[in-house]
Short mmCIF file of C-alpha atoms in Angstrom, two decimals:
data_model
loop_
_atom_site.label_atom_id
_atom_site.label_comp_id
_atom_site.label_asym_id
_atom_site.label_seq_id
_atom_site.Cartn_x
_atom_site.Cartn_y
_atom_site.Cartn_z
CA UNK A 1 13.29 -12.86 203.22
CA UNK A 2 9.90 -11.29 202.97
CA UNK A 3 9.35 -8.30 205.17
CA UNK A 4 6.06 -8.80 206.93
CA UNK A 5 4.45 -5.89 208.73
CA UNK A 6 2.26 -7.21 211.51
CA UNK A 7 0.07 -5.67 214.16
CA UNK A 8 0.65 -6.39 217.82
CA UNK A 9 -2.16 -8.53 219.21
CA UNK A 10 -3.04 -8.49 222.90
CA UNK A 11 -3.92 -12.16 223.01
CA UNK A 12 -2.81 -12.21 226.58
CA UNK A 13 -3.80 -15.67 227.74
CA UNK A 14 -2.55 -17.46 224.63
CA UNK A 15 0.71 -15.56 224.70
CA UNK A 16 1.23 -16.28 228.39
CA UNK A 17 0.60 -20.01 228.03
CA UNK A 18 2.97 -20.27 225.07
CA UNK A 19 5.72 -18.43 226.87
CA UNK A 20 5.38 -19.77 230.39
CA UNK A 21 6.00 -23.34 229.27
CA UNK A 22 9.03 -22.24 227.27
CA UNK A 23 10.73 -20.25 230.00
CA UNK A 24 10.24 -22.74 232.80
CA UNK A 25 13.65 -24.22 232.02
CA UNK A 26 15.28 -20.86 231.32
CA UNK A 27 16.65 -18.80 233.72
CA UNK A 28 26.00 -1.03 218.03
CA UNK A 29 25.47 1.36 217.15
CA UNK A 30 28.12 2.08 214.69
CA UNK A 31 29.40 -0.64 212.53
CA UNK A 32 26.73 -3.27 212.01
CA UNK A 33 27.50 -5.34 208.97
CA UNK A 34 24.42 -5.47 206.80
CA UNK A 35 24.09 -7.89 203.91
CA UNK A 36 21.54 -8.37 201.18
CA UNK A 37 19.65 -11.53 201.97
CA UNK A 38 19.32 -13.11 198.55
CA UNK A 39 22.99 -13.01 197.69
CA UNK A 40 23.63 -15.17 194.65
CA UNK A 41 19.97 -15.77 193.92
CA UNK A 42 18.73 -15.73 190.35
CA UNK A 43 16.54 -12.77 189.53
CA UNK A 44 12.86 -13.53 189.18
CA UNK A 45 10.09 -11.05 188.43
CA UNK A 46 7.57 -13.46 189.90
CA UNK A 47 9.40 -13.48 193.23
CA UNK A 48 9.85 -9.73 193.05
CA UNK A 49 6.11 -9.23 192.67
CA UNK A 50 5.39 -11.82 195.35
CA UNK A 51 7.67 -9.97 197.75
CA UNK A 52 6.01 -6.60 197.26
CA UNK A 53 2.40 -7.73 196.90
CA UNK A 54 2.50 -9.62 200.16
CA UNK A 55 4.02 -6.61 201.85
CA UNK A 56 1.15 -4.46 200.57
CA UNK A 57 -1.38 -6.91 201.94
CA UNK A 58 0.26 -6.58 205.32
CA UNK A 59 0.00 -2.82 205.19
CA UNK A 60 -3.55 -2.91 203.94
CA UNK A 61 -4.48 -5.28 206.74
CA UNK A 62 -3.39 -2.67 209.28
CA UNK A 63 -0.33 -4.60 210.40
CA UNK A 64 2.93 -3.11 211.55
CA UNK A 65 5.91 -5.49 211.81
CA UNK A 66 8.07 -7.06 209.10
CA UNK A 67 9.21 -10.68 209.20
CA UNK A 68 10.80 -13.31 207.01
CA UNK A 69 9.85 -15.21 203.89
CA UNK A 70 11.24 -16.88 200.80
CA UNK A 71 11.11 -14.46 197.86
CA UNK A 72 13.96 -13.21 195.65
CA UNK A 73 13.60 -9.45 195.10
CA UNK A 74 15.45 -7.73 192.30
CA UNK A 75 18.53 -7.01 194.36
CA UNK A 76 16.95 -3.97 196.01
CA UNK A 77 14.96 -5.29 198.92
CA UNK A 78 16.13 -6.89 202.10
CA UNK A 79 19.16 -6.54 204.33
CA UNK A 80 20.44 -8.16 207.49
CA UNK A 81 22.90 -7.00 210.14
CA UNK A 82 25.40 -8.72 212.39
CA UNK A 83 25.27 -7.44 215.97
CA UNK A 84 26.65 -8.62 219.28
CA UNK A 85 24.35 -9.50 222.17
CA UNK A 86 25.19 -10.55 225.73
CA UNK A 87 28.25 -10.84 227.98
CA UNK A 88 30.43 -12.29 226.57
CA UNK A 89 28.86 -11.22 223.26
CA UNK A 90 27.69 -13.61 220.58
CA UNK A 91 26.98 -12.65 216.99
CA UNK A 92 23.41 -12.60 215.65
CA UNK A 93 22.22 -11.88 212.13
CA UNK A 94 19.04 -9.80 212.19
CA UNK A 95 16.95 -8.36 209.39
CA UNK A 96 17.17 -4.56 209.36
CA UNK A 97 13.91 -2.76 208.72
CA UNK A 98 12.83 0.87 208.99
CA UNK A 99 9.22 -0.26 209.35
CA UNK A 100 9.85 -2.61 212.26
CA UNK A 101 9.52 -1.76 215.94
CA UNK A 102 10.33 -4.86 217.97
CA UNK A 103 13.73 -6.49 218.03
CA UNK A 104 13.64 -10.24 218.62
CA UNK A 105 15.93 -13.25 218.27
CA UNK A 106 15.34 -16.99 218.26
CA UNK A 107 15.74 -18.50 221.73
CA UNK A 108 17.40 -21.68 223.01
CA UNK A 109 14.05 -23.19 224.09
CA UNK A 110 12.68 -23.01 220.54
CA UNK A 111 12.16 -26.44 218.97
CA UNK A 112 10.96 -25.29 215.54
CA UNK A 113 13.41 -22.43 215.01
CA UNK A 114 15.81 -22.64 212.05
CA UNK A 115 19.14 -24.26 212.87
CA UNK A 116 20.82 -23.57 209.53
CA UNK A 117 20.62 -21.06 206.72
CA UNK A 118 21.42 -21.11 203.01
CA UNK A 119 22.74 -17.54 203.28
CA UNK A 120 26.24 -18.62 204.28
CA UNK A 121 25.85 -17.53 207.92
CA UNK A 122 25.93 -19.39 211.23
CA UNK A 123 22.67 -19.12 213.16
CA UNK A 124 22.74 -18.69 216.94
CA UNK A 125 20.02 -19.37 219.51
CA UNK A 126 20.04 -16.92 222.42
CA UNK A 127 20.51 -18.51 225.87
CA UNK A 128 20.17 -16.26 228.88
CA UNK A 129 22.33 -18.66 230.89
CA UNK A 130 25.28 -17.84 228.63
CA UNK A 131 25.09 -14.10 229.31
CA UNK A 132 26.20 -12.55 232.59
CA UNK A 133 24.10 -9.46 231.84
CA UNK A 134 20.89 -11.10 230.61
CA UNK A 135 17.76 -10.43 232.68
CA UNK A 136 14.18 -11.58 232.37
CA UNK A 137 11.64 -8.75 232.03
CA UNK A 138 8.84 -9.37 234.52
CA UNK A 139 5.15 -8.68 234.05
CA UNK A 140 5.12 -5.83 236.57
CA UNK A 141 7.73 -3.78 234.72
CA UNK A 142 6.73 -0.62 232.86
CA UNK A 143 7.91 -1.93 229.48
CA UNK A 144 5.57 -4.91 229.76
CA UNK A 145 2.62 -2.69 230.64
CA UNK A 146 3.40 -0.26 227.82
CA UNK A 147 3.73 -2.81 225.05
CA UNK A 148 0.60 -4.68 226.13
CA UNK A 149 -1.53 -1.59 226.69
CA UNK A 150 -1.73 -2.22 230.42
CA UNK A 151 -1.18 -5.01 232.96
CA UNK A 152 -1.73 -8.60 231.82
CA UNK A 153 -4.43 -10.17 233.93
CA UNK A 154 -2.95 -13.65 233.62
CA UNK A 155 0.65 -12.63 234.35
CA UNK A 156 1.83 -11.84 237.87
CA UNK A 157 4.85 -9.89 239.06
CA UNK A 158 7.14 -12.91 239.38
CA UNK A 159 6.46 -14.10 235.83
CA UNK A 160 8.26 -13.13 232.64
CA UNK A 161 6.56 -10.71 230.27
CA UNK A 162 5.34 -12.59 227.17
CA UNK A 163 4.95 -11.41 223.61
CA UNK A 164 2.97 -12.73 220.67
CA UNK A 165 3.19 -11.34 217.16
CA UNK A 166 0.85 -12.53 214.42
CA UNK A 167 1.48 -11.53 210.82
CA UNK A 168 -0.54 -11.05 207.68
CA UNK A 169 0.50 -14.37 206.13
CA UNK A 170 -0.42 -16.36 209.24
CA UNK A 171 3.17 -16.59 210.48
CA UNK A 172 3.77 -15.83 214.13
CA UNK A 173 6.48 -15.51 216.73
CA UNK A 174 5.92 -15.92 220.47
CA UNK A 175 8.24 -15.77 223.42
CA UNK A 176 9.23 -13.57 226.32
CA UNK A 177 11.15 -10.35 226.82
CA UNK A 178 14.82 -10.16 227.81
CA UNK A 179 16.99 -7.21 228.76
CA UNK A 180 20.65 -7.54 227.79
CA UNK A 181 23.66 -5.66 226.47
CA UNK A 182 23.83 -4.93 222.73
CA UNK A 183 27.22 -4.07 221.30
CA UNK A 184 27.72 -1.43 218.62
CA UNK A 185 30.41 0.92 217.36
CA UNK A 186 29.97 4.63 217.86
CA UNK A 187 31.56 7.14 215.52
CA UNK A 188 34.70 8.47 217.20
CA UNK A 189 36.43 10.26 214.34
CA UNK A 190 36.45 10.68 210.59
CA UNK A 191 35.68 7.20 209.21
CA UNK A 192 36.61 5.77 212.64
CA UNK A 193 34.58 3.99 215.30
CA UNK A 194 35.08 2.75 218.87
CA UNK A 195 33.23 0.08 220.80
CA UNK A 196 30.13 1.02 222.79
CA UNK A 197 27.16 -0.77 224.30
CA UNK A 198 23.70 -0.23 225.68
CA UNK A 199 20.96 -2.20 227.42
CA UNK A 200 18.04 -3.10 225.17
CA UNK A 201 14.84 -5.04 225.80
CA UNK A 202 14.10 -7.53 223.03
CA UNK A 203 11.98 -10.57 222.39
CA UNK A 204 13.33 -14.07 222.91
CA UNK A 205 11.36 -16.26 220.49
CA UNK A 206 10.42 -19.75 221.68
CA UNK A 207 7.71 -20.62 219.16
CA UNK A 208 7.81 -19.75 215.46
CA UNK A 209 5.31 -20.68 212.78
CA UNK A 210 4.79 -20.16 209.06
CA UNK A 211 7.73 -18.53 207.29
CA UNK A 212 9.62 -18.16 210.56
CA UNK A 213 10.03 -21.82 211.48
CA UNK A 214 12.69 -24.37 210.58
CA UNK A 215 11.28 -24.86 207.07
CA UNK A 216 12.62 -21.45 206.01
CA UNK A 217 15.86 -22.09 204.14
CA UNK A 218 16.88 -18.42 203.95
CA UNK A 219 16.72 -18.07 207.71
CA UNK A 220 18.07 -15.34 209.98
CA UNK A 221 18.36 -15.07 213.75
CA UNK A 222 15.57 -12.51 214.07
CA UNK A 223 14.50 -8.92 213.36
CA UNK A 224 16.11 -5.55 214.15
CA UNK A 225 13.47 -2.84 214.09
CA UNK A 226 14.00 0.85 213.33
CA UNK A 227 10.34 1.83 213.57
CA UNK A 228 8.69 4.78 215.30
CA UNK A 229 7.44 3.24 218.55
CA UNK A 230 9.07 3.46 221.98
CA UNK A 231 9.83 -0.27 221.88
CA UNK A 232 12.22 -0.02 218.93
CA UNK A 233 15.93 -0.32 219.50
CA UNK A 234 16.71 3.25 218.44
CA UNK A 235 13.98 4.58 220.75
CA UNK A 236 15.37 2.62 223.69
CA UNK A 237 18.92 3.81 223.07
CA UNK A 238 17.68 7.38 222.65
CA UNK A 239 15.66 7.29 225.88
CA UNK A 240 18.80 6.34 227.80
CA UNK A 241 20.75 9.20 226.21
CA UNK A 242 22.90 6.95 224.02
CA UNK A 243 21.95 8.39 220.65
CA UNK A 244 19.83 11.02 219.03
CA UNK A 245 16.51 9.72 217.76
CA UNK A 246 17.61 10.33 214.20
CA UNK A 247 19.00 8.05 211.52
CA UNK A 248 19.71 8.05 207.81
CA UNK A 249 20.35 5.58 205.02
CA UNK A 250 21.78 5.89 201.54
CA UNK A 251 21.45 2.88 199.22
CA UNK A 252 24.03 2.77 196.47
CA UNK A 253 22.14 1.60 193.40
CA UNK A 254 25.29 1.75 191.25
CA UNK A 255 28.02 0.00 193.22
CA UNK A 256 26.04 -1.76 195.93
CA UNK A 257 26.51 -1.10 199.61
CA UNK A 258 25.77 2.26 201.15
CA UNK A 259 25.45 4.16 204.43
CA UNK A 260 23.24 3.67 207.48
CA UNK A 261 23.98 6.08 210.34
CA UNK A 262 22.33 7.00 213.61
CA UNK A 263 22.67 10.65 214.59
CA UNK A 264 22.24 14.20 213.39
CA UNK A 265 23.32 14.47 209.74
CA UNK A 266 24.67 17.98 209.09
CA UNK A 267 26.05 17.47 205.59
CA UNK A 268 24.60 17.18 203.04
CA UNK A 269 21.74 19.50 203.86
CA UNK A 270 18.36 17.82 203.49
CA UNK A 271 14.97 19.50 203.10
CA UNK A 272 12.44 17.92 205.45
CA UNK A 273 8.70 17.30 205.25
CA UNK A 274 6.48 16.49 208.27
CA UNK A 275 5.38 12.97 209.04
CA UNK A 276 1.63 12.39 209.06
CA UNK A 277 0.54 12.11 212.72
CA UNK A 278 -0.91 8.92 214.19
CA UNK A 279 0.32 6.62 211.42
CA UNK A 280 2.30 3.44 212.17
CA UNK A 281 4.67 3.92 209.24
CA UNK A 282 6.74 6.75 207.84
CA UNK A 283 3.89 8.51 206.02
CA UNK A 284 4.15 11.91 204.35
CA UNK A 285 1.70 14.15 202.50
CA UNK A 286 2.13 14.17 198.72
CA UNK A 287 0.75 17.28 197.05
CA UNK A 288 1.45 16.75 193.34
CA UNK A 289 2.87 14.38 190.73
CA UNK A 290 4.75 15.76 187.75
CA UNK A 291 5.67 13.81 184.60
CA UNK A 292 8.19 15.79 182.62
CA UNK A 293 6.77 19.33 182.59
CA UNK A 294 3.15 18.26 183.06
CA UNK A 295 1.29 17.88 186.35
CA UNK A 296 -1.25 15.08 186.76
CA UNK A 297 -4.78 16.15 187.63
CA UNK A 298 -6.06 14.64 190.89
CA UNK A 299 -7.23 15.63 194.36
CA UNK A 300 -5.11 14.89 197.42
CA UNK A 301 -7.81 12.71 199.01
CA UNK A 302 -6.66 9.99 196.61
CA UNK A 303 -3.89 9.32 199.15
CA UNK A 304 -6.35 8.50 201.92
CA UNK A 305 -7.64 4.97 202.43
CA UNK A 306 -9.71 4.45 205.57
CA UNK A 307 -7.64 5.47 208.56
CA UNK A 308 -4.45 5.42 206.46
CA UNK A 309 -3.31 8.78 205.25
CA UNK A 310 -0.44 9.94 203.12
CA UNK A 311 2.33 8.24 201.19
CA UNK A 312 4.37 5.48 202.82
CA UNK A 313 8.16 5.70 202.55
CA UNK A 314 9.31 2.10 202.85
CA UNK A 315 12.84 0.86 202.22
CA UNK A 316 11.63 -2.73 202.54
CA UNK A 317 9.55 -2.65 199.36
CA UNK A 318 11.36 -2.94 196.07
CA UNK A 319 9.04 -1.18 193.60
CA UNK A 320 6.70 1.82 193.86
CA UNK A 321 2.91 1.50 194.13
CA UNK A 322 0.42 4.20 193.14
CA UNK A 323 -3.37 4.49 193.28
CA UNK A 324 -5.18 3.77 190.03
CA UNK A 325 -6.06 7.46 189.57
CA UNK A 326 -2.35 8.28 189.49
CA UNK A 327 -0.90 5.11 188.00
CA UNK A 328 -2.90 5.13 184.75
CA UNK A 329 -2.21 8.73 183.66
CA UNK A 330 1.42 8.51 184.81
CA UNK A 331 2.20 5.38 182.79
CA UNK A 332 0.25 6.67 179.77
CA UNK A 333 2.21 9.92 179.87
CA UNK A 334 5.51 8.04 180.03
CA UNK A 335 4.65 5.73 177.14
CA UNK A 336 3.33 8.59 175.02
CA UNK A 337 6.93 9.74 174.58
CA UNK A 338 7.48 6.69 172.37
CA UNK A 339 4.12 5.78 170.76
CA UNK A 340 5.68 3.15 168.48
CA UNK A 341 6.89 0.92 171.30
CA UNK A 342 5.75 -2.71 171.09
CA UNK A 343 4.56 -3.38 174.62
CA UNK A 344 4.70 -6.79 176.24
CA UNK A 345 3.13 -7.96 179.49
CA UNK A 346 5.49 -10.10 181.58
CA UNK A 347 4.22 -12.25 184.45
CA UNK A 348 0.77 -10.65 184.08
CA UNK A 349 1.81 -7.42 185.79
CA UNK A 350 4.89 -5.89 184.20
CA UNK A 351 4.66 -3.65 181.15
CA UNK A 352 7.89 -4.16 179.19
CA UNK A 353 9.38 -3.23 175.82
CA UNK A 354 12.57 -3.40 173.80
CA UNK A 355 14.59 -0.21 173.58
CA UNK A 356 18.23 0.40 172.67
CA UNK A 357 18.63 4.16 172.96
CA UNK A 358 19.32 6.33 176.02
CA UNK A 359 16.48 6.11 178.54
CA UNK A 360 17.15 9.44 180.21
CA UNK A 361 17.25 11.32 176.93
CA UNK A 362 13.93 9.90 175.71
CA UNK A 363 11.63 9.27 178.65
CA UNK A 364 10.47 11.91 181.17
CA UNK A 365 11.52 12.34 184.76
CA UNK A 366 8.81 11.73 187.36
CA UNK A 367 8.76 14.24 190.22
CA UNK A 368 6.75 13.81 193.42
CA UNK A 369 5.95 16.96 195.39
CA UNK A 370 5.42 16.99 199.17
CA UNK A 371 4.68 19.48 201.93
CA UNK A 372 7.34 22.16 202.59
CA UNK A 373 8.24 22.19 198.88
CA UNK A 374 10.14 18.93 199.21
CA UNK A 375 10.47 17.03 195.94
CA UNK A 376 11.59 13.53 195.01
CA UNK A 377 12.77 13.22 191.41
CA UNK A 378 12.91 9.79 189.77
CA UNK A 379 14.87 9.39 186.55
CA UNK A 380 13.95 6.98 183.74
CA UNK A 381 16.95 4.75 184.47
CA UNK A 382 15.56 4.37 188.00
CA UNK A 383 11.90 3.60 187.25
CA UNK A 384 12.75 1.40 184.24
CA UNK A 385 14.67 -1.80 184.96
CA UNK A 386 16.15 -4.45 182.64
CA UNK A 387 14.79 -7.97 182.36
CA UNK A 388 15.63 -10.58 179.73
CA UNK A 389 16.58 -8.03 177.09
CA UNK A 390 13.56 -5.84 177.83
CA UNK A 391 12.98 -2.66 179.81
CA UNK A 392 10.13 -2.97 182.33
CA UNK A 393 8.21 -0.24 184.14
CA UNK A 394 8.70 -0.30 187.88
CA UNK A 395 5.55 1.65 188.70
CA UNK A 396 2.75 -0.63 189.88
CA UNK A 397 -1.00 -0.15 190.34
CA UNK A 398 -1.60 -0.69 194.06
CA UNK A 399 -5.33 -1.24 193.57
CA UNK A 400 -4.53 -4.26 191.38
CA UNK A 401 -2.03 -5.77 193.82
CA UNK A 402 -4.18 -6.42 196.87
CA UNK A 403 -7.01 -8.76 197.63
CA UNK A 404 -9.25 -6.04 198.98
CA UNK A 405 -8.44 -3.74 196.04
CA UNK A 406 -7.60 -0.81 198.28
CA UNK A 407 -5.30 1.80 196.82
CA UNK A 408 -2.21 2.81 198.72
CA UNK A 409 0.71 5.02 197.78
CA UNK A 410 4.01 3.43 198.66
CA UNK A 411 7.49 4.43 197.50
CA UNK A 412 10.13 1.72 197.84
CA UNK A 413 13.75 1.26 196.86
CA UNK A 414 12.96 1.90 193.20
CA UNK A 415 12.83 5.61 194.05
CA UNK A 416 14.87 5.69 197.30
CA UNK A 417 18.14 4.34 195.90
CA UNK A 418 20.91 6.86 195.28
CA UNK A 419 19.31 9.23 197.76
CA UNK A 420 20.21 10.06 201.32
CA UNK A 421 17.01 9.58 203.35
CA UNK A 422 16.97 11.21 206.79
CA UNK A 423 14.52 10.21 209.54
CA UNK A 424 14.16 12.77 212.35
CA UNK A 425 11.87 11.22 214.94
CA UNK A 426 12.59 13.95 217.46
CA UNK A 427 10.97 16.53 215.19
CA UNK A 428 8.67 14.07 213.37
CA UNK A 429 10.04 14.86 209.93
CA UNK A 430 11.64 12.97 207.08
CA UNK A 431 13.59 14.20 204.07
CA UNK A 432 15.89 13.15 201.26
CA UNK A 433 18.31 14.45 198.69
CA UNK A 434 20.07 12.97 195.67
CA UNK A 435 23.47 11.77 196.78
CA UNK A 436 26.47 9.64 195.88
CA UNK A 437 25.93 6.78 198.31
CA UNK A 438 29.45 5.44 197.81
CA UNK A 439 30.90 8.60 199.38
CA UNK A 440 30.42 9.80 202.98
CA UNK A 441 28.21 12.04 205.09
CA UNK A 442 28.93 14.32 208.06
CA UNK A 443 27.34 13.58 211.42
CA UNK A 444 27.37 15.81 214.51
CA UNK A 445 28.76 14.55 217.82
CA UNK A 446 26.28 16.07 220.26
CA UNK A 447 28.67 15.73 223.21
CA UNK A 448 31.60 17.62 221.75
CA UNK A 449 30.05 19.60 218.92
CA UNK A 450 32.53 18.12 216.47
CA UNK A 451 31.54 16.74 213.08
CA UNK A 452 32.73 13.35 211.83
CA UNK A 453 32.62 11.58 208.50
CA UNK A 454 30.61 8.38 208.17
CA UNK A 455 31.44 6.46 205.03
CA UNK A 456 29.82 3.82 202.86
CA UNK A 457 30.59 0.14 203.17
CA UNK A 458 30.21 -3.06 201.25
CA UNK A 459 30.48 -6.55 202.69
CA UNK A 460 31.12 -9.66 200.66
CA UNK A 461 29.10 -12.77 201.44
CA UNK A 462 29.94 -16.43 201.76
CA UNK A 463 27.89 -16.79 198.60
CA UNK A 464 29.11 -15.70 195.15
CA UNK A 465 27.77 -12.20 194.74
CA UNK A 466 26.69 -10.47 191.58
CA UNK A 467 27.64 -6.89 192.41
CA UNK A 468 25.25 -5.46 189.83
CA UNK A 469 22.18 -6.71 191.66
CA UNK A 470 23.24 -6.96 195.32
CA UNK A 471 22.82 -4.00 197.68
CA UNK A 472 24.46 -4.01 201.08
CA UNK A 473 23.94 -1.71 204.00
CA UNK A 474 26.39 -1.00 206.77
CA UNK A 475 24.58 0.19 209.85
CA UNK A 476 26.88 2.83 211.28
CA UNK A 477 25.65 4.31 214.45
CA UNK A 478 26.86 7.43 215.93
CA UNK A 479 26.94 9.98 218.53
CA UNK A 480 26.85 8.97 222.15
CA UNK A 481 25.64 11.79 224.37
CA UNK A 482 27.54 10.40 227.32
CA UNK A 483 30.41 7.99 227.92
CA UNK A 484 30.04 4.28 227.15
CA UNK A 485 28.28 2.01 229.58
#
């Protein structure tokens, strides 16, 4: 499923009309099983490019919320989680995204929502009547005012708060907000969890269009956002004292699977770099690019495009995209190590070649330098990937990938795999370190001061999986400050 980043539009009247007609008849963190969406799909470089290029267009358009689609990334892109919602709980499969803020699920009133999925999962429509703890969020509540930038003129206190999200590809989701119990497993010991829950406000989608409607074969129940805003699930749980506003992921690029934990990671130690203020994504300041022993010559303003500043760290993009002023000298420097290579262009965008010797012994490492002396080293076997008997370069020219030809710097799973990436929203920093993602990490229990192990996980799918190309996350959340609800 494509990850669409969309901006929140205050189209108040339209949103209210869409939602009011739909609701007239209506009245955890720990172990969340995360699967790769395109399990069993045949690899396609065209779909891989389509996935990433559309995502760039969303970012370049100033949008901020990922949604679904129909591409087949190279086994490194998209993941979905199974969580419980309501009382009694029902299972929902939601796309997990570090760039997403709002959590939403398809609602029972929706006529065009997907009813089936080719992913081997059972889709569920949320019905507030089936949950003893479900509550409508009214227009006079603080959450409604905050997410809409103030009171909605067309929505009175006894009406439900509407939402409308419009995305870069023209897809949209509209509905109303619900508050209900979300179930998760908190870390209670070394590689052990216990059941916990928390109240979360999320969107109940009644109208879907574009890639979100019933025509989407690879459908999910909705989106689970781990973005920076106060409306995200982690922010809501943190504000109620359930968790620390910190999380980490480690994608195992060798065995598949990995770790996704909420809480304060104390081991391994990770060097942190500050997030760029006033940016919707996880942006950091890059200071230098090193190829082998040589540094590329450029000024840091190359990373600024309009009101966008810094380098985007995005686990929802498969490849890595660099401005033309960095891309050209970087690729030339890499290829200069083997001047006799016979280069081929695949699908108009990929530079590929045949090579039978050791990649890491012949081609140079690429090292990105950031503020606070934080570095991110990418090995040849990570930025070169196999395709049809060839080795292809994963670096892409961002200026050539977008309609408006704007250059962005975006580092996706190509460089984030096999690294523990830590997001500390409380201190507005992010960091990473090379790590064996099939092992475990240590997370601090803030209540007791004890440290517990959180391990990696791998879930099989109803589909036949090719373990070499499928990556699976387990969302493991941790660390309640207080007792369970």
